[in-house]
GROMACS .gro file of C-alpha atoms in nm:
model
  223
    1MET     CA    1   8.747  11.918  10.217
    2LYS     CA    2   9.040  11.711  10.094
    3ARG     CA    3   8.953  11.384   9.923
    4LEU     CA    4   9.123  11.067  10.044
    5ILE     CA    5   9.102  10.733   9.866
    6ILE     CA    6   9.167  10.420  10.072
    7LEU     CA    7   9.281  10.117   9.873
    8ARG     CA    8   9.331   9.861  10.150
    9PRO     CA    9   9.086   9.571  10.194
   10GLU     CA   10   8.827   9.537  10.468
   11PRO     CA   11   8.816   9.533  10.763
   12GLY     CA   12   9.124   9.754  10.777
   13ALA     CA   13   8.972   9.992  10.523
   14GLY     CA   14   8.683  10.068  10.757
   15ARG     CA   15   8.915  10.145  11.048
   16THR     CA   16   9.123  10.380  10.836
   17ALA     CA   17   8.811  10.543  10.692
   18TYR     CA   18   8.673  10.615  11.039
   19LYS     CA   19   8.995  10.783  11.152
   20ALA     CA   20   9.022  10.978  10.826
   21ALA     CA   21   8.665  11.105  10.854
   22GLN     CA   22   8.740  11.227  11.208
   23LEU     CA   23   9.023  11.432  11.058
   24GLY     CA   24   8.789  11.594  10.809
   25PHE     CA   25   8.870  11.402  10.493
   26ASP     CA   26   8.620  11.328  10.218
   27VAL     CA   27   8.678  10.951  10.224
   28ARG     CA   28   8.625  10.712   9.934
   29LEU     CA   29   8.685  10.335   9.964
   30HIS     CA   30   8.825  10.146   9.667
   31PRO     CA   31   8.977   9.817   9.794
   32LEU     CA   32   9.204   9.656   9.537
   33PHE     CA   33   9.212   9.316   9.709
   34VAL     CA   34   8.998   9.090   9.924
   35PRO     CA   35   9.155   8.844  10.173
   36GLN     CA   36   9.061   8.479  10.133
   37PRO     CA   37   9.163   8.176  10.342
   38VAL     CA   38   9.382   7.901  10.198
   39ASP     CA   39   9.416   7.542  10.311
   40TRP     CA   40   9.711   7.479  10.539
   41THR     CA   41   9.850   7.198  10.752
   42PRO     CA   42   9.922   7.307  11.112
   43PRO     CA   43  10.260   7.183  11.239
   44PRO     CA   44  10.290   7.055  11.597
   45PRO     CA   45  10.292   7.340  11.849
   46ASP     CA   46  10.576   7.171  12.040
   47ASP     CA   47  10.807   7.244  11.746
   48PHE     CA   48  10.802   7.616  11.832
   49ASP     CA   49  10.862   7.848  12.124
   50ALA     CA   50  10.676   8.152  11.984
   51LEU     CA   51  10.401   8.249  11.741
   52LEU     CA   52  10.424   8.548  11.508
   53LEU     CA   53  10.151   8.719  11.306
   54THR     CA   54  10.222   9.022  11.090
   55SER     CA   55   9.864   9.070  10.969
   56ALA     CA   56   9.525   9.063  11.135
   57ASN     CA   57   9.399   8.866  10.834
   58ALA     CA   58   9.605   8.568  10.947
   59ALA     CA   59   9.423   8.562  11.282
   60ARG     CA   60   9.082   8.598  11.122
   61LEU     CA   61   9.132   8.349  10.838
   62ALA     CA   62   9.356   8.077  10.986
   63GLY     CA   63   9.050   7.886  11.102
   64PRO     CA   64   9.004   7.651  11.400
   65ALA     CA   65   9.361   7.518  11.380
   66LEU     CA   66   9.491   7.849  11.516
   67ALA     CA   67   9.365   7.751  11.862
   68GLN     CA   68   9.640   7.486  11.885
   69TYR     CA   69   9.896   7.762  11.944
   70ARG     CA   70   9.731   7.951  12.230
   71ALA     CA   71   9.989   7.823  12.476
   72LEU     CA   72  10.276   7.980  12.281
   73PRO     CA   73  10.395   8.336  12.348
   74ALA     CA   74  10.223   8.535  12.073
   75PHE     CA   75  10.373   8.835  11.895
   76ALA     CA   76  10.192   9.066  11.655
   77VAL     CA   77  10.283   9.354  11.427
   78GLY     CA   78  10.044   9.635  11.516
   79GLN     CA   79   9.758   9.674  11.760
   80ALA     CA   80   9.498   9.556  11.505
   81THR     CA   81   9.678   9.223  11.462
   82ALA     CA   82   9.711   9.186  11.838
   83ALA     CA   83   9.339   9.257  11.883
   84ALA     CA   84   9.252   8.998  11.617
   85LEU     CA   85   9.459   8.740  11.806
   86ARG     CA   86   9.283   8.824  12.132
   87ASP     CA   87   8.951   8.780  11.954
   88GLN     CA   88   9.067   8.425  11.878
   89GLY     CA   89   9.129   8.349  12.245
   90PHE     CA   90   9.496   8.447  12.283
   91VAL     CA   91   9.558   8.615  12.616
   92ALA     CA   92   9.920   8.729  12.643
   93VAL     CA   93   9.986   8.899  12.308
   94ILE     CA   94  10.284   9.131  12.262
   95ALA     CA   95  10.224   9.396  11.997
   96GLY     CA   96  10.507   9.570  11.815
   97ALA     CA   97  10.471   9.918  11.670
   98GLY     CA   98  10.722   9.866  11.388
   99ASP     CA   99  10.751   9.620  11.103
  100GLY     CA  100  10.830   9.248  11.094
  101SER     CA  101  11.202   9.307  11.149
  102THR     CA  102  11.129   9.512  11.461
  103ILE     CA  103  10.907   9.246  11.617
  104ALA     CA  104  11.157   8.974  11.520
  105ALA     CA  105  11.424   9.157  11.719
  106ALA     CA  106  11.186   9.175  12.017
  107ILE     CA  107  11.117   8.802  11.994
  108ALA     CA  108  11.488   8.725  11.987
  109ALA     CA  109  11.553   8.961  12.280
  110GLN     CA  110  11.317   8.750  12.492
  111GLY     CA  111  11.522   8.440  12.420
  112HIS     CA  112  11.293   8.271  12.169
  113ARG     CA  113  11.450   8.112  11.864
  114THR     CA  114  11.206   7.883  11.680
  115VAL     CA  115  10.906   8.080  11.557
  116LEU     CA  116  10.591   7.989  11.367
  117HIS     CA  117  10.489   8.276  11.139
  118LEU     CA  118  10.132   8.251  11.009
  119ALA     CA  119  10.101   8.491  10.719
  120GLY     CA  120   9.969   8.560  10.372
  121THR     CA  121  10.101   8.414  10.049
  122THR     CA  122  10.309   8.730  10.004
  123VAL     CA  123  10.510   8.875  10.294
  124ALA     CA  124  10.720   9.189  10.327
  125PRO     CA  125  11.095   9.125  10.371
  126MET     CA  126  11.195   9.061  10.730
  127ASP     CA  127  11.532   9.051  10.904
  128ALA     CA  128  11.498   8.735  11.113
  129GLY     CA  129  11.830   8.779  11.295
  130PRO     CA  130  11.900   8.467  11.505
  131LEU     CA  131  11.544   8.338  11.470
  132HIS     CA  132  11.451   8.020  11.286
  133ILE     CA  133  11.117   8.112  11.129
  134ALA     CA  134  10.877   7.861  10.976
  135ARG     CA  135  10.638   8.063  10.760
  136ILE     CA  136  10.304   7.915  10.659
  137ALA     CA  137  10.048   8.090  10.440
  138VAL     CA  138   9.697   8.081  10.582
  139TYR     CA  139   9.539   8.340  10.350
  140THR     CA  140   9.586   8.508  10.017
  141MET     CA  141   9.491   8.846   9.876
  142ALA     CA  142   9.268   8.804   9.571
  143SER     CA  143   9.265   9.095   9.326
  144LEU     CA  144   8.935   9.266   9.268
  145PRO     CA  145   8.840   9.345   8.908
  146PRO     CA  146   8.915   9.701   8.795
  147GLY     CA  147   8.629   9.947   8.774
  148PRO     CA  148   8.585  10.302   8.647
  149ALA     CA  149   8.484  10.438   8.990
  150LEU     CA  150   8.844  10.470   9.114
  151GLN     CA  151   8.950  10.691   8.826
  152ARG     CA  152   8.628  10.889   8.854
  153ASP     CA  153   8.680  10.957   9.226
  154ALA     CA  154   9.049  11.043   9.183
  155THR     CA  155   8.986  11.412   9.120
  156PRO     CA  156   9.278  11.662   9.115
  157GLY     CA  157   9.434  11.703   9.460
  158THR     CA  158   9.318  11.363   9.585
  159VAL     CA  159   9.547  11.171   9.825
  160LEU     CA  160   9.568  10.794   9.773
  161LEU     CA  161   9.668  10.573  10.066
  162VAL     CA  162   9.873  10.270   9.961
  163HIS     CA  163   9.912  10.007  10.233
  164SER     CA  164  10.128   9.753  10.047
  165ALA     CA  165  10.365   9.712   9.755
  166ASN     CA  166  10.108   9.489   9.584
  167ALA     CA  167   9.853   9.768   9.613
  168GLY     CA  168  10.105  10.006   9.460
  169VAL     CA  169  10.147   9.778   9.160
  170ARG     CA  170   9.772   9.748   9.115
  171LEU     CA  171   9.723  10.123   9.152
  172ALA     CA  172   9.980  10.188   8.881
  173GLN     CA  173   9.779   9.956   8.657
  174HIS     CA  174   9.454  10.139   8.734
  175ILE     CA  175   9.576  10.498   8.698
  176PRO     CA  176   9.755  10.564   8.368
  177ALA     CA  177  10.062  10.785   8.366
  178HIS     CA  178   9.883  11.076   8.199
  179ALA     CA  179   9.629  11.092   8.486
  180ARG     CA  180   9.874  11.104   8.780
  181ALA     CA  181  10.011  11.457   8.777
  182ALA     CA  182   9.746  11.603   9.013
  183LEU     CA  183   9.729  11.304   9.255
  184HIS     CA  184   9.930  11.249   9.574
  185ILE     CA  185  10.057  10.916   9.709
  186VAL     CA  186  10.099  10.836  10.078
  187ALA     CA  187  10.242  10.484  10.108
  188ILE     CA  188  10.306  10.273  10.413
  189SER     CA  189  10.671  10.209  10.321
  190PRO     CA  190  10.934  10.312  10.066
  191ALA     CA  191  10.879   9.980   9.886
  192ALA     CA  192  10.506  10.047   9.854
  193MET     CA  193  10.579  10.401   9.738
  194ALA     CA  194  10.821  10.281   9.469
  195ALA     CA  195  10.568  10.023   9.346
  196CYS     CA  196  10.330  10.305   9.253
  197GLY     CA  197  10.563  10.420   8.977
  198ASP     CA  198  10.640  10.776   8.872
  199GLY     CA  199  10.446  11.077   8.752
  200TRP     CA  200  10.245  11.158   9.067
  201ALA     CA  201  10.214  11.509   9.209
  202SER     CA  202  10.400  11.384   9.518
  203ARG     CA  203  10.493  11.058   9.689
  204HIS     CA  204  10.548  11.019  10.062
  205ALA     CA  205  10.609  10.740  10.315
  206PRO     CA  206  10.619  10.779  10.696
  207ALA     CA  207  10.923  10.694  10.903
  208ARG     CA  208  10.724  10.409  11.061
  209PRO     CA  209  10.488  10.175  10.871
  210ASP     CA  210  10.188  10.295  11.070
  211ASP     CA  211   9.833  10.382  10.962
  212ASP     CA  212   9.812  10.688  11.189
  213ASP     CA  213  10.142  10.820  11.055
  214MET     CA  214  10.013  10.779  10.701
  215LEU     CA  215   9.706  10.987  10.786
  216ALA     CA  216   9.924  11.251  10.950
  217LEU     CA  217  10.124  11.278  10.629
  218ALA     CA  218   9.805  11.304  10.425
  219LEU     CA  219   9.678  11.578  10.655
  220ARG     CA  220   9.995  11.780  10.608
  221LEU     CA  221   9.942  11.768  10.233
  222CYS     CA  222   9.613  11.949  10.290
  223GLU     CA  223   9.765  12.240  10.481
   0.00000   0.00000   0.00000
């Protein structure tokens, strides 16, 4: 059974772990971050003609003020983010399967121009095109202290899933260069893959930044 280490925070880690176990992986969870809310001042909803969320954490951690924007057309990157918005009372949510740039193009194609983007304190680069995007941080990712369990579980042949560039940086700090040669990286994007540094047995990123595509890549490494 191939070992898979998941580094993303909860609750996403649990969803990935369930799917990975169904594929036959020996799953170990080692989140490198924990999401935490931050104080924010909600701008008037009338200043915008669309709402954008690129992470489910924004929906879960924005707090009661999020309800002010239920009348706006809501766009989400990924089905998990869309589901988190629906859990907060949003009805008509459009989910995009790509990254932030892909959903921005979809927003623009529908004629919207002024967009409120509720996000984390760090955000992946996005091509806004003709959109005017006001980005407000409603949560942050706090680093968890390093522990010996990650290195202990990273036995030769293990595949490590890296869901962000920040996670790649932290992983490179946890796993020294001399311990990487027998470990495989599957990252959500080329940027996340590059952040892991060099010296790994292999590094891969799917064509789309998608959790299922990451697991498919990991499964192919086991064949």
